[in-house]
């Protein structure tokens, strides 16, 4: 009844906000045991991805919506997750220590990190598929490319022109990776398999 009269985008935005709040409630104030340098660099990567998602929702919730910045953040949600996963599962102890001290640069090409992650973790090539289908668009939005500029043009005006379907697409993409962030945070950082499975069940529910 509360959703009566709301359009599809408003309903999805409300749902995404509820999801973000639920994830935060589950993760906030949990204790990280056996804290080490690896966890000290991985946990922020995952937390930053969650922050980027929250920022997207705030921008979409404004009136008028601030779509250009929200779209630009979509890549950062994905990239923060990939960096966290690579540092957790692929980087050597020396690389992790050097990264924490600012003396090691992560691989410049994200597909290199994705390939290493898929060799180590059970993704069945899905990260590569997601990267191949979305990366060029994500970069375009982040770096003020043609796609971003096109969405600031109408026939008779220069102003934001993002369709509801386009906004829904980036929300759905970011939601999927935020849930993967939550799974990995619970599993690899907090070592709470029960919570990780709860997040995984939610991810499957959202994807259905």
PDB file of C-alpha atoms in Angstrom:
ATOM      1  CA  UNK A   1       0.000   0.000   0.000  1.00  0.00           C
ATOM      2  CA  UNK A   2       2.892   2.370   0.762  1.00  0.00           C
ATOM      3  CA  UNK A   3       4.102   2.086  -2.811  1.00  0.00           C
ATOM      4  CA  UNK A   4       0.751   2.989  -4.401  1.00  0.00           C
ATOM      5  CA  UNK A   5       1.188   5.719  -6.981  1.00  0.00           C
ATOM      6  CA  UNK A   6       4.990   5.492  -7.038  1.00  0.00           C
ATOM      7  CA  UNK A   7       6.732   5.022 -10.365  1.00  0.00           C
ATOM      8  CA  UNK A   8       9.082   2.122 -11.040  1.00  0.00           C
ATOM      9  CA  UNK A   9      12.219   4.200 -10.463  1.00  0.00           C
ATOM     10  CA  UNK A  10      10.996   5.531  -7.109  1.00  0.00           C
ATOM     11  CA  UNK A  11      10.189   2.000  -5.969  1.00  0.00           C
ATOM     12  CA  UNK A  12      13.607   0.711  -7.046  1.00  0.00           C
ATOM     13  CA  UNK A  13      15.408   3.614  -5.403  1.00  0.00           C
ATOM     14  CA  UNK A  14      13.526   3.010  -2.162  1.00  0.00           C
ATOM     15  CA  UNK A  15      14.382  -0.690  -2.361  1.00  0.00           C
ATOM     16  CA  UNK A  16      18.064   0.098  -2.947  1.00  0.00           C
ATOM     17  CA  UNK A  17      18.099   2.439   0.064  1.00  0.00           C
ATOM     18  CA  UNK A  18      16.523  -0.284   2.198  1.00  0.00           C
ATOM     19  CA  UNK A  19      19.143  -2.760   0.976  1.00  0.00           C
ATOM     20  CA  UNK A  20      21.996  -0.401   1.800  1.00  0.00           C
ATOM     21  CA  UNK A  21      20.599   0.233   5.280  1.00  0.00           C
ATOM     22  CA  UNK A  22      20.200  -3.522   5.842  1.00  0.00           C
ATOM     23  CA  UNK A  23      23.798  -4.213   4.822  1.00  0.00           C
ATOM     24  CA  UNK A  24      25.063  -1.416   7.068  1.00  0.00           C
ATOM     25  CA  UNK A  25      23.047  -2.726  10.009  1.00  0.00           C
ATOM     26  CA  UNK A  26      24.548  -6.178   9.524  1.00  0.00           C
ATOM     27  CA  UNK A  27      28.151  -4.998   9.187  1.00  0.00           C
ATOM     28  CA  UNK A  28      28.444  -1.961  11.449  1.00  0.00           C
ATOM     29  CA  UNK A  29      30.162  -2.446  14.791  1.00  0.00           C
ATOM     30  CA  UNK A  30      31.191  -6.035  14.060  1.00  0.00           C
ATOM     31  CA  UNK A  31      34.567  -7.066  15.435  1.00  0.00           C
ATOM     32  CA  UNK A  32      37.348  -7.963  13.008  1.00  0.00           C
ATOM     33  CA  UNK A  33      39.458 -10.684  14.571  1.00  0.00           C
ATOM     34  CA  UNK A  34      43.101 -11.397  13.749  1.00  0.00           C
ATOM     35  CA  UNK A  35      43.624  -7.917  12.322  1.00  0.00           C
ATOM     36  CA  UNK A  36      46.604  -7.749   9.967  1.00  0.00           C
ATOM     37  CA  UNK A  37      47.852  -5.494   7.201  1.00  0.00           C
ATOM     38  CA  UNK A  38      45.914  -7.373   4.547  1.00  0.00           C
ATOM     39  CA  UNK A  39      42.626  -6.848   6.357  1.00  0.00           C
ATOM     40  CA  UNK A  40      43.555  -3.214   7.017  1.00  0.00           C
ATOM     41  CA  UNK A  41      43.752  -2.532   3.277  1.00  0.00           C
ATOM     42  CA  UNK A  42      40.965  -4.847   2.122  1.00  0.00           C
ATOM     43  CA  UNK A  43      38.295  -3.691   4.583  1.00  0.00           C
ATOM     44  CA  UNK A  44      38.561  -0.043   3.470  1.00  0.00           C
ATOM     45  CA  UNK A  45      38.266  -1.069  -0.197  1.00  0.00           C
ATOM     46  CA  UNK A  46      34.994  -2.837   0.556  1.00  0.00           C
ATOM     47  CA  UNK A  47      33.751  -0.058   2.855  1.00  0.00           C
ATOM     48  CA  UNK A  48      34.538   2.553   0.196  1.00  0.00           C
ATOM     49  CA  UNK A  49      32.479   0.595  -2.343  1.00  0.00           C
ATOM     50  CA  UNK A  50      29.544   0.732   0.071  1.00  0.00           C
ATOM     51  CA  UNK A  51      30.092   4.473   0.544  1.00  0.00           C
ATOM     52  CA  UNK A  52      30.090   5.045  -3.216  1.00  0.00           C
ATOM     53  CA  UNK A  53      26.798   3.172  -3.489  1.00  0.00           C
ATOM     54  CA  UNK A  54      25.258   5.253  -0.707  1.00  0.00           C
ATOM     55  CA  UNK A  55      26.449   8.411  -2.460  1.00  0.00           C
ATOM     56  CA  UNK A  56      24.800   7.252  -5.688  1.00  0.00           C
ATOM     57  CA  UNK A  57      21.500   6.792  -3.880  1.00  0.00           C
ATOM     58  CA  UNK A  58      21.748  10.235  -2.274  1.00  0.00           C
ATOM     59  CA  UNK A  59      22.384  11.830  -5.665  1.00  0.00           C
ATOM     60  CA  UNK A  60      19.520   9.953  -7.303  1.00  0.00           C
ATOM     61  CA  UNK A  61      17.283  10.926  -4.398  1.00  0.00           C
ATOM     62  CA  UNK A  62      17.849  14.642  -4.884  1.00  0.00           C
ATOM     63  CA  UNK A  63      15.262  16.785  -6.640  1.00  0.00           C
ATOM     64  CA  UNK A  64      16.296  17.270  -9.345  1.00  0.00           C
ATOM     65  CA  UNK A  65      18.417  14.124  -9.533  1.00  0.00           C
ATOM     66  CA  UNK A  66      22.178  14.620  -9.910  1.00  0.00           C
ATOM     67  CA  UNK A  67      22.619  11.826 -12.409  1.00  0.00           C
ATOM     68  CA  UNK A  68      25.988  12.665 -13.957  1.00  0.00           C
ATOM     69  CA  UNK A  69      27.849  12.273 -10.659  1.00  0.00           C
ATOM     70  CA  UNK A  70      25.838   9.193  -9.669  1.00  0.00           C
ATOM     71  CA  UNK A  71      26.619   7.530 -12.997  1.00  0.00           C
ATOM     72  CA  UNK A  72      30.310   8.417 -12.598  1.00  0.00           C
ATOM     73  CA  UNK A  73      30.388   6.622  -9.239  1.00  0.00           C
ATOM     74  CA  UNK A  74      29.142   3.335 -10.701  1.00  0.00           C
ATOM     75  CA  UNK A  75      32.593   2.412 -11.970  1.00  0.00           C
ATOM     76  CA  UNK A  76      34.068   3.180  -8.551  1.00  0.00           C
ATOM     77  CA  UNK A  77      31.730   0.693  -6.846  1.00  0.00           C
ATOM     78  CA  UNK A  78      32.931  -2.024  -9.232  1.00  0.00           C
ATOM     79  CA  UNK A  79      36.585  -0.981  -9.078  1.00  0.00           C
ATOM     80  CA  UNK A  80      36.701  -0.790  -5.276  1.00  0.00           C
ATOM     81  CA  UNK A  81      35.317  -4.321  -5.093  1.00  0.00           C
ATOM     82  CA  UNK A  82      37.852  -5.663  -7.607  1.00  0.00           C
ATOM     83  CA  UNK A  83      40.754  -3.988  -5.821  1.00  0.00           C
ATOM     84  CA  UNK A  84      39.634  -5.359  -2.481  1.00  0.00           C
ATOM     85  CA  UNK A  85      39.301  -8.858  -3.888  1.00  0.00           C
ATOM     86  CA  UNK A  86      42.715  -8.728  -5.555  1.00  0.00           C
ATOM     87  CA  UNK A  87      44.390  -7.499  -2.387  1.00  0.00           C
ATOM     88  CA  UNK A  88      42.625 -10.166  -0.335  1.00  0.00           C
ATOM     89  CA  UNK A  89      43.143 -13.188  -2.552  1.00  0.00           C
ATOM     90  CA  UNK A  90      45.928 -12.471  -5.043  1.00  0.00           C
ATOM     91  CA  UNK A  91      48.490 -10.012  -3.692  1.00  0.00           C
ATOM     92  CA  UNK A  92      51.566 -11.343  -1.944  1.00  0.00           C
ATOM     93  CA  UNK A  93      52.275 -10.341   1.643  1.00  0.00           C
ATOM     94  CA  UNK A  94      55.054  -8.065   0.382  1.00  0.00           C
ATOM     95  CA  UNK A  95      52.738  -6.394  -2.141  1.00  0.00           C
ATOM     96  CA  UNK A  96      50.133  -5.821   0.562  1.00  0.00           C
ATOM     97  CA  UNK A  97      52.693  -4.290   2.926  1.00  0.00           C
ATOM     98  CA  UNK A  98      54.102  -2.081   0.189  1.00  0.00           C
ATOM     99  CA  UNK A  99      50.628  -1.009  -0.925  1.00  0.00           C
ATOM    100  CA  UNK A 100      49.765  -0.012   2.641  1.00  0.00           C
ATOM    101  CA  UNK A 101      52.920   2.124   2.704  1.00  0.00           C
ATOM    102  CA  UNK A 102      52.268   3.683  -0.694  1.00  0.00           C
ATOM    103  CA  UNK A 103      55.222   2.031  -2.426  1.00  0.00           C
ATOM    104  CA  UNK A 104      53.322  -0.458  -4.606  1.00  0.00           C
ATOM    105  CA  UNK A 105      50.876   0.332  -7.367  1.00  0.00           C
ATOM    106  CA  UNK A 106      48.074  -2.092  -8.130  1.00  0.00           C
ATOM    107  CA  UNK A 107      47.962  -3.475 -11.688  1.00  0.00           C
ATOM    108  CA  UNK A 108      46.906  -0.620 -13.968  1.00  0.00           C
ATOM    109  CA  UNK A 109      44.676  -2.819 -16.109  1.00  0.00           C
ATOM    110  CA  UNK A 110      41.652  -4.004 -14.198  1.00  0.00           C
ATOM    111  CA  UNK A 111      41.308  -7.081 -16.405  1.00  0.00           C
ATOM    112  CA  UNK A 112      44.647  -8.298 -15.019  1.00  0.00           C
ATOM    113  CA  UNK A 113      43.225  -8.200 -11.497  1.00  0.00           C
ATOM    114  CA  UNK A 114      39.977  -9.816 -12.647  1.00  0.00           C
ATOM    115  CA  UNK A 115      41.877 -12.652 -14.334  1.00  0.00           C
ATOM    116  CA  UNK A 116      43.876 -13.300 -11.175  1.00  0.00           C
ATOM    117  CA  UNK A 117      40.748 -13.217  -9.008  1.00  0.00           C
ATOM    118  CA  UNK A 118      38.954 -15.695 -11.259  1.00  0.00           C
ATOM    119  CA  UNK A 119      41.907 -18.088 -11.076  1.00  0.00           C
ATOM    120  CA  UNK A 120      41.778 -17.971  -7.283  1.00  0.00           C
ATOM    121  CA  UNK A 121      38.048 -17.681  -6.537  1.00  0.00           C
ATOM    122  CA  UNK A 122      35.017 -19.491  -7.922  1.00  0.00           C
ATOM    123  CA  UNK A 123      33.453 -16.930 -10.267  1.00  0.00           C
ATOM    124  CA  UNK A 124      33.076 -19.114 -13.367  1.00  0.00           C
ATOM    125  CA  UNK A 125      34.114 -16.208 -15.593  1.00  0.00           C
ATOM    126  CA  UNK A 126      31.257 -13.959 -14.477  1.00  0.00           C
ATOM    127  CA  UNK A 127      33.527 -11.080 -13.475  1.00  0.00           C
ATOM    128  CA  UNK A 128      35.122 -11.100 -16.920  1.00  0.00           C
ATOM    129  CA  UNK A 129      31.709 -11.166 -18.571  1.00  0.00           C
ATOM    130  CA  UNK A 130      30.525  -8.252 -16.456  1.00  0.00           C
ATOM    131  CA  UNK A 131      33.702  -6.314 -17.178  1.00  0.00           C
ATOM    132  CA  UNK A 132      33.495  -6.931 -20.923  1.00  0.00           C
ATOM    133  CA  UNK A 133      29.881  -5.821 -21.150  1.00  0.00           C
ATOM    134  CA  UNK A 134      30.022  -2.774 -18.887  1.00  0.00           C
ATOM    135  CA  UNK A 135      33.547  -1.421 -18.506  1.00  0.00           C
ATOM    136  CA  UNK A 136      33.674   0.900 -21.514  1.00  0.00           C
ATOM    137  CA  UNK A 137      30.364   2.492 -20.478  1.00  0.00           C
ATOM    138  CA  UNK A 138      31.481   2.819 -16.854  1.00  0.00           C
ATOM    139  CA  UNK A 139      34.706   4.536 -17.906  1.00  0.00           C
ATOM    140  CA  UNK A 140      32.805   6.835 -20.249  1.00  0.00           C
ATOM    141  CA  UNK A 141      30.539   8.015 -17.444  1.00  0.00           C
ATOM    142  CA  UNK A 142      33.436   8.463 -15.009  1.00  0.00           C
ATOM    143  CA  UNK A 143      35.678  10.354 -17.430  1.00  0.00           C
ATOM    144  CA  UNK A 144      33.024  12.590 -19.038  1.00  0.00           C
ATOM    145  CA  UNK A 145      33.014  10.706 -22.305  1.00  0.00           C
ATOM    146  CA  UNK A 146      30.536  10.750 -25.152  1.00  0.00           C
ATOM    147  CA  UNK A 147      27.829   8.791 -23.318  1.00  0.00           C
ATOM    148  CA  UNK A 148      27.876  11.209 -20.407  1.00  0.00           C
ATOM    149  CA  UNK A 149      27.848  14.265 -22.675  1.00  0.00           C
ATOM    150  CA  UNK A 150      25.049  12.847 -24.834  1.00  0.00           C
ATOM    151  CA  UNK A 151      22.874  12.604 -21.745  1.00  0.00           C
ATOM    152  CA  UNK A 152      23.184  16.335 -21.265  1.00  0.00           C
ATOM    153  CA  UNK A 153      21.619  17.137 -24.614  1.00  0.00           C
ATOM    154  CA  UNK A 154      18.032  17.508 -25.744  1.00  0.00           C
ATOM    155  CA  UNK A 155      16.804  18.745 -29.115  1.00  0.00           C
ATOM    156  CA  UNK A 156      16.002  22.181 -27.741  1.00  0.00           C
ATOM    157  CA  UNK A 157      18.138  22.416 -24.591  1.00  0.00           C
ATOM    158  CA  UNK A 158      21.420  21.514 -22.913  1.00  0.00           C
ATOM    159  CA  UNK A 159      20.335  19.884 -19.666  1.00  0.00           C
ATOM    160  CA  UNK A 160      20.261  16.435 -18.001  1.00  0.00           C
ATOM    161  CA  UNK A 161      18.437  13.875 -20.122  1.00  0.00           C
ATOM    162  CA  UNK A 162      18.878  10.534 -18.338  1.00  0.00           C
ATOM    163  CA  UNK A 163      16.042   8.068 -18.852  1.00  0.00           C
ATOM    164  CA  UNK A 164      14.516   6.090 -15.995  1.00  0.00           C
ATOM    165  CA  UNK A 165      15.659   2.872 -17.687  1.00  0.00           C
ATOM    166  CA  UNK A 166      19.265   4.091 -17.742  1.00  0.00           C
ATOM    167  CA  UNK A 167      19.114   5.047 -14.079  1.00  0.00           C
ATOM    168  CA  UNK A 168      17.583   1.686 -13.206  1.00  0.00           C
ATOM    169  CA  UNK A 169      20.363  -0.068 -15.107  1.00  0.00           C
ATOM    170  CA  UNK A 170      23.161   1.531 -13.093  1.00  0.00           C
ATOM    171  CA  UNK A 171      21.301   0.987  -9.810  1.00  0.00           C
ATOM    172  CA  UNK A 172      20.867  -2.709 -10.625  1.00  0.00           C
ATOM    173  CA  UNK A 173      24.540  -3.030 -11.588  1.00  0.00           C
ATOM    174  CA  UNK A 174      25.759  -1.316  -8.430  1.00  0.00           C
ATOM    175  CA  UNK A 175      23.365  -3.297  -6.207  1.00  0.00           C
ATOM    176  CA  UNK A 176      24.755  -6.570  -7.517  1.00  0.00           C
ATOM    177  CA  UNK A 177      28.315  -5.588  -6.648  1.00  0.00           C
ATOM    178  CA  UNK A 178      27.417  -4.087  -3.303  1.00  0.00           C
ATOM    179  CA  UNK A 179      25.995  -7.455  -2.314  1.00  0.00           C
ATOM    180  CA  UNK A 180      29.176  -9.190  -3.501  1.00  0.00           C
ATOM    181  CA  UNK A 181      31.112  -6.675  -1.408  1.00  0.00           C
ATOM    182  CA  UNK A 182      29.009  -7.615   1.613  1.00  0.00           C
ATOM    183  CA  UNK A 183      29.567 -11.335   1.009  1.00  0.00           C
ATOM    184  CA  UNK A 184      33.333 -10.894   0.732  1.00  0.00           C
ATOM    185  CA  UNK A 185      33.496  -8.521   3.703  1.00  0.00           C
ATOM    186  CA  UNK A 186      31.709 -11.029   5.919  1.00  0.00           C
ATOM    187  CA  UNK A 187      33.641 -14.017   4.628  1.00  0.00           C
ATOM    188  CA  UNK A 188      37.189 -12.742   4.192  1.00  0.00           C
ATOM    189  CA  UNK A 189      37.456  -9.844   6.636  1.00  0.00           C
ATOM    190  CA  UNK A 190      35.137 -10.779   9.500  1.00  0.00           C
ATOM    191  CA  UNK A 191      35.403 -14.564   9.002  1.00  0.00           C
ATOM    192  CA  UNK A 192      31.660 -14.954   9.538  1.00  0.00           C
ATOM    193  CA  UNK A 193      30.478 -17.607   7.092  1.00  0.00           C
ATOM    194  CA  UNK A 194      26.915 -17.540   8.412  1.00  0.00           C
ATOM    195  CA  UNK A 195      26.633 -13.825   7.666  1.00  0.00           C
ATOM    196  CA  UNK A 196      28.301 -14.302   4.273  1.00  0.00           C
ATOM    197  CA  UNK A 197      25.702 -16.926   3.397  1.00  0.00           C
ATOM    198  CA  UNK A 198      22.932 -14.554   4.481  1.00  0.00           C
ATOM    199  CA  UNK A 199      24.289 -11.894   2.126  1.00  0.00           C
ATOM    200  CA  UNK A 200      24.647 -14.477  -0.639  1.00  0.00           C
ATOM    201  CA  UNK A 201      21.031 -15.548  -0.206  1.00  0.00           C
ATOM    202  CA  UNK A 202      19.975 -11.900  -0.468  1.00  0.00           C
ATOM    203  CA  UNK A 203      22.064 -11.505  -3.630  1.00  0.00           C
ATOM    204  CA  UNK A 204      20.314 -14.475  -5.223  1.00  0.00           C
ATOM    205  CA  UNK A 205      16.940 -13.098  -4.143  1.00  0.00           C
ATOM    206  CA  UNK A 206      17.685  -9.690  -5.671  1.00  0.00           C
ATOM    207  CA  UNK A 207      18.963 -11.256  -8.896  1.00  0.00           C
ATOM    208  CA  UNK A 208      15.904 -13.502  -9.304  1.00  0.00           C
TER     209      UNK A 208
END
